[in-house]
Amino acid sequence: MREILFRGKTLSNESEWVEGFYNHIPCGRFQRDEHCIQTINEDGRIGQLYNVYENTVGQFTGLTDKNGKKIFEGDLLNGFSYPYYRSEEDTHNYFAEVVWFDGNCAFGLVTHKHPTSTVRGISDGNADFIEGFDTDDWEIIGNIHDNPELLEGA
């Protein structure tokens, strides 16, 4: 059984992220669409309901990075072993954005060559399914909402 979980940035506190169940309520309490995350308490019971920014909602991939941190859609990852190109002298040869491929119903990575990488073959915009990568090599370095400057540097 896989864990289905979503994350979103709250409207009430723009620096706060919440995880839980996602609800889209058309014509909600304020006669407008509402996008909400219902948290789950440590005891497994339903927690608080938060209104979140629609564009920040991302699903949990079911994977964790090398530090055990959950990887969500929209996260930015630093990695060492791009599956088709490997260079032992590189400390991190790519970084990537976690995306959802609608046409394939699968999570993927849109990769960007790390500015310091010497590996040939990696270019901005390579897209691969996420299962081709070794999670022991990944580290979450931010997300597209809080750290858009990381993609600009690519």
Coordinates of N, CA, C and O in Angstrom, one line a residue:
M1 N 0.8 -1.2 0.0 CA 0.0 0.0 0.0 C 0.9 1.2 0.0 O 1.9 1.3 0.7
R2 N 0.5 2.2 -0.8 CA 1.4 3.4 -0.8 C 0.7 4.6 -0.1 O -0.6 4.6 -0.1
E3 N 1.5 5.5 0.4 CA 0.9 6.6 1.1 C 0.6 7.7 0.2 O 1.4 8.1 -0.6
I4 N -0.7 8.1 0.2 CA -1.1 9.2 -0.7 C -1.2 10.5 0.2 O -2.0 10.5 1.2
L5 N -0.4 11.5 -0.1 CA -0.2 12.6 0.8 C 0.0 13.8 -0.1 O 0.7 13.7 -1.2
F6 N -0.5 15.0 0.3 CA -0.2 16.2 -0.5 C 0.4 17.3 0.5 O 0.3 17.2 1.7
R7 N 1.0 18.3 -0.2 CA 1.6 19.4 0.6 C 1.1 20.7 -0.1 O 0.9 20.7 -1.3
G8 N 1.0 21.7 0.7 CA 0.6 23.0 0.1 C 1.0 24.1 1.0 O 1.2 23.9 2.3
K9 N 1.2 25.3 0.5 CA 1.6 26.5 1.3 C 0.3 27.2 1.7 O -0.6 27.5 0.9
T10 N 0.2 27.5 3.0 CA -1.0 28.1 3.6 C -1.3 29.5 3.2 O -0.3 30.3 3.0
L11 N -2.5 29.9 3.0 CA -2.9 31.3 2.7 C -2.7 32.2 3.9 O -2.3 33.3 3.8
S12 N -2.9 31.6 5.1 CA -2.8 32.4 6.3 C -1.3 32.7 6.7 O -1.1 33.7 7.4
N13 N -0.4 31.9 6.4 CA 1.0 32.1 6.7 C 1.8 31.7 5.5 O 2.1 30.5 5.4
E14 N 2.2 32.6 4.7 CA 2.9 32.2 3.4 C 4.2 31.4 3.5 O 4.6 30.9 2.6
S15 N 4.8 31.4 4.7 CA 6.0 30.6 4.9 C 5.7 29.2 5.4 O 6.6 28.4 5.6
E16 N 4.4 28.9 5.7 CA 4.1 27.6 6.3 C 3.6 26.6 5.3 O 2.7 26.9 4.5
W17 N 4.2 25.4 5.3 CA 3.7 24.3 4.5 C 3.0 23.3 5.4 O 3.4 23.1 6.5
V18 N 1.9 22.7 4.8 CA 1.2 21.7 5.6 C 1.1 20.5 4.7 O 1.1 20.6 3.4
E19 N 1.0 19.3 5.3 CA 0.9 18.0 4.6 C -0.4 17.3 5.1 O -0.8 17.5 6.2
G20 N -1.1 16.6 4.2 CA -2.2 15.9 4.5 C -3.1 15.5 3.3 O -2.5 15.3 2.2
F21 N -4.4 15.5 3.5 CA -5.3 15.2 2.4 C -5.6 16.4 1.6 O -5.8 17.5 2.2
Y22 N -5.8 16.3 0.3 CA -6.1 17.5 -0.5 C -7.6 17.5 -0.8 O -8.2 16.5 -1.1
N23 N -8.2 18.7 -0.7 CA -9.6 18.9 -1.0 C -9.7 20.1 -1.9 O -9.2 21.2 -1.6
H24 N -10.4 20.0 -3.0 CA -10.8 21.1 -3.9 C -12.3 21.3 -3.7 O -13.1 20.4 -4.0
I25 N -12.7 22.5 -3.2 CA -14.1 22.8 -2.9 C -14.5 23.9 -3.9 O -14.2 25.1 -3.6
P26 N -15.2 23.5 -4.9 CA -15.7 24.5 -5.8 C -16.8 25.4 -5.1 O -17.6 24.8 -4.4
C27 N -16.7 26.7 -5.3 CA -17.7 27.6 -4.7 C -17.8 27.3 -3.2 O -18.8 27.0 -2.6
G28 N -16.6 27.5 -2.5 CA -16.5 27.2 -1.1 C -17.2 28.2 -0.2 O -18.1 28.9 -0.6
R29 N -16.8 28.3 1.1 CA -17.4 29.2 2.1 C -17.5 30.6 1.6 O -18.4 31.4 2.0
F30 N -16.5 31.1 0.8 CA -16.5 32.5 0.4 C -16.9 32.7 -1.0 O -16.5 33.6 -1.7
Q31 N -17.7 31.7 -1.5 CA -18.2 31.8 -2.9 C -17.1 31.8 -3.9 O -17.2 32.5 -4.9
R32 N -16.0 31.1 -3.7 CA -14.9 31.0 -4.6 C -14.3 29.6 -4.4 O -14.6 28.9 -3.4
D33 N -13.6 29.2 -5.4 CA -12.9 27.9 -5.3 C -12.0 27.9 -4.1 O -11.3 28.9 -3.9
E34 N -12.0 26.8 -3.3 CA -11.0 26.7 -2.2 C -10.2 25.5 -2.4 O -10.7 24.4 -2.8
H35 N -8.9 25.6 -2.1 CA -8.0 24.5 -2.2 C -7.5 24.3 -0.8 O -6.9 25.2 -0.2
C36 N -7.7 23.1 -0.2 CA -7.4 22.9 1.2 C -6.6 21.6 1.4 O -6.7 20.7 0.6
I37 N -5.8 21.7 2.5 CA -5.1 20.5 3.0 C -5.7 20.2 4.4 O -5.7 21.1 5.2
Q38 N -6.1 19.0 4.6 CA -6.6 18.5 5.9 C -5.4 17.8 6.5 O -5.0 16.7 6.0
T39 N -4.9 18.3 7.6 CA -3.7 17.6 8.2 C -4.1 16.3 8.9 O -5.3 16.1 9.2
I40 N -3.1 15.5 9.2 CA -3.3 14.3 10.0 C -2.5 14.4 11.2 O -1.3 14.6 11.2
N41 N -3.2 14.2 12.4 CA -2.5 14.3 13.7 C -1.6 13.1 13.9 O -1.7 12.1 13.2
E42 N -0.6 13.2 14.8 CA 0.3 12.1 15.1 C -0.4 10.8 15.5 O 0.1 9.7 15.3
D43 N -1.6 10.9 16.1 CA -2.4 9.7 16.5 C -3.2 9.2 15.3 O -4.0 8.2 15.5
G44 N -3.1 9.7 14.1 CA -3.8 9.2 12.9 C -5.1 9.8 12.7 O -5.8 9.5 11.7
R45 N -5.6 10.7 13.6 CA -6.9 11.4 13.4 C -6.8 12.6 12.5 O -5.7 13.2 12.4
I46 N -7.9 13.0 12.0 CA -8.0 14.1 11.1 C -7.7 15.4 11.9 O -8.1 15.6 13.1
G47 N -6.8 16.3 11.4 CA -6.4 17.5 12.1 C -7.1 18.7 11.5 O -8.2 18.6 11.0
Q48 N -6.4 19.8 11.5 CA -6.9 21.1 11.0 C -7.0 21.2 9.5 O -6.2 20.6 8.8
L49 N -7.9 22.0 9.1 CA -8.1 22.2 7.6 C -7.5 23.6 7.3 O -7.8 24.6 8.0
Y50 N -6.6 23.6 6.3 CA -5.9 24.8 5.9 C -6.3 25.2 4.5 O -6.2 24.3 3.6
N51 N -6.6 26.4 4.2 CA -6.7 26.9 2.8 C -5.2 27.1 2.3 O -4.4 27.7 3.0
V52 N -5.0 26.6 1.1 CA -3.6 26.7 0.5 C -3.7 27.3 -0.8 O -4.7 27.3 -1.5
Y53 N -2.5 27.8 -1.3 CA -2.4 28.3 -2.6 C -2.5 27.1 -3.6 O -1.7 26.2 -3.5
E54 N -3.4 27.2 -4.6 CA -3.6 26.1 -5.5 C -2.3 25.8 -6.3 O -2.0 24.6 -6.4
N55 N -1.5 26.7 -6.7 CA -0.3 26.5 -7.5 C 0.8 25.8 -6.7 O 1.8 25.4 -7.2
T56 N 0.7 25.8 -5.3 CA 1.7 25.1 -4.5 C 1.4 23.7 -4.1 O 2.2 23.0 -3.5
V57 N 0.2 23.2 -4.5 CA -0.2 21.9 -4.1 C 0.6 20.9 -4.9 O 0.7 20.9 -6.1
G58 N 1.3 19.9 -4.2 CA 2.1 18.9 -4.8 C 1.9 17.6 -4.1 O 1.7 17.5 -2.9
Q59 N 1.9 16.5 -4.9 CA 1.7 15.2 -4.3 C 3.0 14.5 -3.9 O 4.1 14.8 -4.5
F60 N 3.0 13.7 -2.8 CA 4.1 13.0 -2.3 C 4.4 11.9 -3.3 O 3.5 11.2 -3.8
T61 N 5.7 11.7 -3.7 CA 6.1 10.7 -4.7 C 6.1 9.3 -4.1 O 6.2 8.4 -4.9
G62 N 6.1 9.2 -2.8 CA 6.3 7.9 -2.2 C 7.8 7.6 -1.9 O 8.1 6.5 -1.4
L63 N 8.7 8.5 -2.3 CA 10.1 8.4 -2.1 C 10.7 9.4 -1.1 O 10.1 10.4 -0.9
T64 N 11.8 9.0 -0.6 CA 12.5 10.0 0.3 C 13.9 10.2 -0.2 O 14.5 9.4 -1.0
D65 N 14.5 11.3 0.2 CA 15.9 11.6 -0.2 C 16.9 10.9 0.7 O 16.4 10.2 1.6
K66 N 18.1 11.1 0.6 CA 19.2 10.4 1.4 C 19.1 10.8 2.8 O 19.6 10.1 3.7
N67 N 18.4 11.9 3.2 CA 18.2 12.2 4.6 C 16.9 11.8 5.2 O 16.6 12.1 6.3
G68 N 16.1 11.0 4.4 CA 14.8 10.5 4.9 C 13.7 11.5 4.7 O 12.6 11.3 5.2
K69 N 13.9 12.6 4.0 CA 12.9 13.7 3.9 C 12.0 13.3 2.7 O 12.5 12.9 1.6
K70 N 10.7 13.4 2.8 CA 9.7 13.1 1.8 C 9.9 14.0 0.6 O 10.0 15.2 0.7
I71 N 9.9 13.3 -0.6 CA 10.0 14.1 -1.9 C 8.6 14.3 -2.4 O 7.9 13.4 -2.7
F72 N 8.3 15.6 -2.7 CA 7.0 16.0 -3.2 C 7.2 16.6 -4.6 O 8.3 17.1 -5.0
E73 N 6.1 16.6 -5.4 CA 6.1 17.3 -6.7 C 6.4 18.7 -6.4 O 6.0 19.3 -5.5
G74 N 7.3 19.3 -7.2 CA 7.8 20.7 -7.1 C 9.1 20.8 -6.3 O 9.6 21.9 -6.3
D75 N 9.5 19.7 -5.7 CA 10.8 19.8 -5.0 C 12.0 19.9 -6.0 O 11.9 19.4 -7.1
L76 N 13.1 20.5 -5.6 CA 14.3 20.6 -6.3 C 15.3 19.7 -5.7 O 15.5 19.8 -4.4
L77 N 15.9 18.8 -6.4 CA 16.9 17.8 -5.9 C 18.2 18.0 -6.5 O 18.4 18.3 -7.6
N78 N 19.2 17.8 -5.6 CA 20.6 17.7 -6.1 C 21.0 16.3 -6.1 O 20.7 15.5 -5.2
G79 N 21.7 15.8 -7.1 CA 22.0 14.4 -7.2 C 23.4 14.2 -7.8 O 24.0 15.0 -8.4
F80 N 23.8 12.9 -7.6 CA 25.1 12.6 -8.0 C 25.1 11.7 -9.3 O 25.8 11.9 -10.2
S81 N 24.2 10.7 -9.2 CA 24.3 9.7 -10.3 C 23.1 9.8 -11.3 O 22.1 9.2 -11.1
Y82 N 23.3 10.7 -12.2 CA 22.3 10.7 -13.3 C 22.4 9.4 -13.9 O 23.5 8.8 -14.2
P83 N 21.2 8.7 -14.2 CA 21.3 7.3 -14.5 C 22.1 6.9 -15.7 O 22.6 5.8 -15.8
Y84 N 22.2 7.7 -16.7 CA 22.9 7.4 -17.9 C 24.3 7.9 -18.0 O 25.1 7.5 -18.9
Y85 N 24.7 8.8 -17.2 CA 26.0 9.5 -17.2 C 26.5 9.5 -15.8 O 25.9 10.0 -14.9
R86 N 27.7 9.0 -15.6 CA 28.3 9.0 -14.3 C 29.7 9.4 -14.4 O 30.5 9.0 -15.2
S87 N 30.1 10.3 -13.4 CA 31.5 10.8 -13.4 C 31.8 10.8 -11.9 O 31.2 11.5 -11.1
E88 N 32.8 10.0 -11.5 CA 33.2 9.9 -10.1 C 33.8 11.2 -9.6 O 33.8 11.4 -8.4
E89 N 34.3 12.1 -10.4 CA 34.9 13.3 -9.9 C 33.9 14.4 -9.6 O 34.2 15.3 -8.9
D90 N 32.7 14.2 -10.1 CA 31.7 15.2 -9.8 C 31.0 14.9 -8.4 O 30.7 13.8 -8.1
T91 N 30.8 16.0 -7.6 CA 30.1 15.8 -6.4 C 28.6 15.8 -6.6 O 27.9 15.0 -6.0
H92 N 28.2 16.6 -7.5 CA 26.7 16.6 -7.9 C 26.7 17.0 -9.4 O 27.1 18.1 -9.7
N93 N 26.3 16.0 -10.2 CA 26.3 16.3 -11.6 C 25.0 16.8 -12.2 O 25.0 17.1 -13.4
Y94 N 24.0 16.8 -11.4 CA 22.7 17.4 -11.9 C 21.9 17.8 -10.8 O 22.1 17.5 -9.6
F95 N 20.9 18.7 -11.1 CA 19.8 18.9 -10.2 C 18.5 18.9 -11.0 O 18.6 19.0 -12.2
A96 N 17.4 18.6 -10.3 CA 16.2 18.4 -11.1 C 15.0 18.8 -10.3 O 15.0 18.9 -9.1
E97 N 14.0 19.1 -11.1 CA 12.6 19.5 -10.5 C 11.8 18.2 -10.6 O 11.7 17.6 -11.6
V98 N 11.1 17.9 -9.5 CA 10.1 16.8 -9.5 C 8.8 17.3 -10.1 O 8.3 18.3 -9.7
V99 N 8.4 16.5 -11.1 CA 7.1 16.9 -11.9 C 6.2 15.7 -12.0 O 6.6 14.5 -11.7
W100 N 5.0 15.9 -12.4 CA 4.0 14.9 -12.7 C 3.8 14.8 -14.2 O 3.5 15.9 -14.8
F101 N 4.0 13.7 -14.8 CA 3.8 13.5 -16.3 C 2.3 13.0 -16.4 O 2.0 11.9 -16.2
D102 N 1.5 14.0 -16.8 CA 0.0 13.6 -17.0 C -0.2 12.5 -18.0 O -0.9 11.6 -17.7
G103 N 0.5 12.6 -19.2 CA 0.3 11.6 -20.2 C 0.7 10.2 -19.8 O 0.3 9.2 -20.4
N104 N 1.6 10.1 -18.8 CA 2.1 8.8 -18.4 C 1.6 8.4 -17.0 O 1.9 7.3 -16.5
C105 N 0.9 9.3 -16.3 CA 0.5 9.0 -15.0 C 1.6 8.6 -14.1 O 1.5 7.5 -13.4
A106 N 2.7 9.4 -14.1 CA 3.9 9.0 -13.3 C 4.6 10.2 -12.9 O 4.6 11.3 -13.6
F107 N 5.4 10.1 -11.9 CA 6.3 11.2 -11.5 C 7.6 11.1 -12.3 O 8.0 10.1 -12.7
G108 N 8.1 12.3 -12.5 CA 9.4 12.4 -13.3 C 10.3 13.5 -12.8 O 9.9 14.2 -11.8
L109 N 11.4 13.6 -13.4 CA 12.4 14.6 -13.1 C 12.7 15.4 -14.4 O 13.0 14.8 -15.4
V110 N 12.7 16.7 -14.3 CA 13.2 17.5 -15.4 C 14.6 18.0 -14.9 O 14.7 18.7 -13.9
T111 N 15.6 17.5 -15.6 CA 16.9 17.7 -15.0 C 17.6 18.9 -15.6 O 17.2 19.3 -16.7
H112 N 18.5 19.4 -14.9 CA 19.4 20.5 -15.3 C 20.8 20.2 -14.9 O 21.1 19.8 -13.8
K113 N 21.7 20.4 -15.9 CA 23.1 20.1 -15.6 C 23.6 21.1 -14.5 O 23.3 22.3 -14.6
H114 N 24.2 20.6 -13.5 CA 24.8 21.4 -12.5 C 25.9 22.3 -13.1 O 26.7 21.9 -13.9
P115 N 25.9 23.6 -12.7 CA 26.9 24.5 -13.3 C 28.3 24.1 -13.2 O 29.1 24.4 -14.0
T116 N 28.7 23.3 -12.1 CA 30.0 22.9 -12.0 C 30.3 21.5 -12.5 O 31.4 21.0 -12.4
S117 N 29.3 20.9 -13.2 CA 29.5 19.5 -13.7 C 30.4 19.5 -14.9 O 30.3 20.3 -15.8
T118 N 31.1 18.4 -15.0 CA 32.0 18.2 -16.2 C 31.4 17.0 -17.0 O 32.0 16.6 -18.0
V119 N 30.3 16.5 -16.6 CA 29.7 15.3 -17.3 C 29.1 15.7 -18.6 O 28.4 16.7 -18.7
R120 N 29.4 15.0 -19.7 CA 28.8 15.3 -21.0 C 27.5 14.5 -21.1 O 27.3 13.5 -20.5
G121 N 26.5 15.1 -21.9 CA 25.3 14.4 -22.2 C 24.1 14.9 -21.4 O 23.0 14.6 -21.7
I122 N 24.3 15.6 -20.3 CA 23.2 16.2 -19.5 C 23.0 17.6 -20.0 O 23.9 18.4 -20.1
S123 N 21.7 17.8 -20.3 CA 21.4 19.2 -20.8 C 20.2 19.6 -20.0 O 19.4 18.8 -19.5
D124 N 19.9 20.9 -20.0 CA 18.7 21.5 -19.4 C 17.5 20.9 -20.0 O 17.4 20.8 -21.3
G125 N 16.6 20.4 -19.2 CA 15.3 20.0 -19.8 C 15.2 18.5 -20.1 O 14.2 18.1 -20.6
N126 N 16.2 17.7 -19.8 CA 16.1 16.3 -19.9 C 15.0 15.8 -19.0 O 14.9 16.3 -17.9
A127 N 14.1 14.9 -19.5 CA 13.0 14.4 -18.7 C 13.1 12.9 -18.6 O 13.3 12.3 -19.6
D128 N 13.0 12.4 -17.4 CA 13.0 11.0 -17.1 C 12.0 10.6 -16.1 O 11.7 11.4 -15.2
F129 N 11.6 9.3 -16.1 CA 10.8 8.9 -15.0 C 11.6 8.8 -13.7 O 12.8 8.4 -13.8
I130 N 11.0 9.1 -12.6 CA 11.7 9.2 -11.4 C 12.3 7.8 -10.9 O 13.3 7.8 -10.2
E131 N 11.7 6.7 -11.3 CA 12.1 5.4 -10.8 C 13.5 5.0 -11.4 O 14.1 4.1 -10.9
G132 N 14.0 5.8 -12.4 CA 15.3 5.5 -12.9 C 16.5 6.0 -12.1 O 17.6 5.8 -12.4
F133 N 16.2 6.7 -11.0 CA 17.2 7.3 -10.2 C 17.4 6.6 -8.9 O 16.4 6.1 -8.3
D134 N 18.6 6.7 -8.3 CA 18.9 6.1 -7.0 C 18.6 7.2 -5.9 O 19.4 8.1 -5.8
T135 N 17.6 7.0 -5.1 CA 17.3 7.9 -4.1 C 18.4 8.1 -3.0 O 18.4 9.2 -2.3
D136 N 19.3 7.2 -2.9 CA 20.4 7.3 -1.9 C 21.3 8.5 -2.3 O 22.1 9.0 -1.5
D137 N 21.2 8.9 -3.6 CA 22.1 10.0 -4.1 C 21.4 11.3 -4.1 O 22.0 12.3 -4.4
W138 N 20.1 11.4 -3.8 CA 19.4 12.7 -3.9 C 19.4 13.4 -2.6 O 19.4 12.8 -1.5
E139 N 19.3 14.7 -2.7 CA 19.1 15.6 -1.5 C 18.2 16.7 -1.9 O 18.4 17.4 -3.0
I140 N 17.1 16.9 -1.2 CA 16.2 18.1 -1.5 C 17.0 19.3 -1.1 O 17.5 19.5 0.0
I141 N 17.0 20.3 -2.1 CA 17.7 21.5 -1.8 C 16.8 22.7 -1.8 O 17.2 23.9 -1.7
G142 N 15.5 22.4 -2.0 CA 14.5 23.5 -2.0 C 13.3 23.0 -2.8 O 13.1 21.9 -3.1
N143 N 12.5 24.0 -3.2 CA 11.3 23.7 -4.1 C 11.1 24.9 -5.0 O 11.7 26.0 -4.8
I144 N 10.3 24.7 -6.0 CA 10.1 25.8 -7.1 C 9.4 27.0 -6.6 O 9.5 28.0 -7.2
H145 N 8.7 26.9 -5.4 CA 8.0 28.0 -4.9 C 8.8 28.9 -4.0 O 8.7 30.1 -4.0
D146 N 9.6 28.3 -3.1 CA 10.5 29.0 -2.2 C 11.8 29.4 -2.8 O 12.5 30.3 -2.3
N147 N 12.3 28.6 -3.8 CA 13.6 28.8 -4.3 C 13.7 28.8 -5.8 O 14.5 28.1 -6.4
P148 N 12.9 29.7 -6.5 CA 12.9 29.8 -7.9 C 14.3 30.2 -8.5 O 14.6 29.9 -9.6
E149 N 15.1 30.8 -7.7 CA 16.4 31.3 -8.1 C 17.3 30.1 -8.4 O 18.3 30.2 -9.2
L150 N 17.1 28.9 -7.9 CA 17.9 27.8 -8.2 C 17.7 27.3 -9.6 O 18.7 26.9 -10.2
L151 N 16.5 27.5 -10.2 CA 16.3 27.1 -11.6 C 16.9 28.2 -12.5 O 17.4 27.9 -13.6
E152 N 16.9 29.4 -12.0 CA 17.5 30.5 -12.9 C 19.0 30.3 -13.1 O 19.5 30.6 -14.1
G153 N 19.6 29.8 -12.0 CA 21.1 29.6 -12.1 C 21.5 28.4 -13.0 O 22.6 28.2 -13.3
A154 N 20.5 27.6 -13.4 CA 20.8 26.4 -14.2 C 21.1 26.9 -15.6 O 21.7 26.3 -16.4

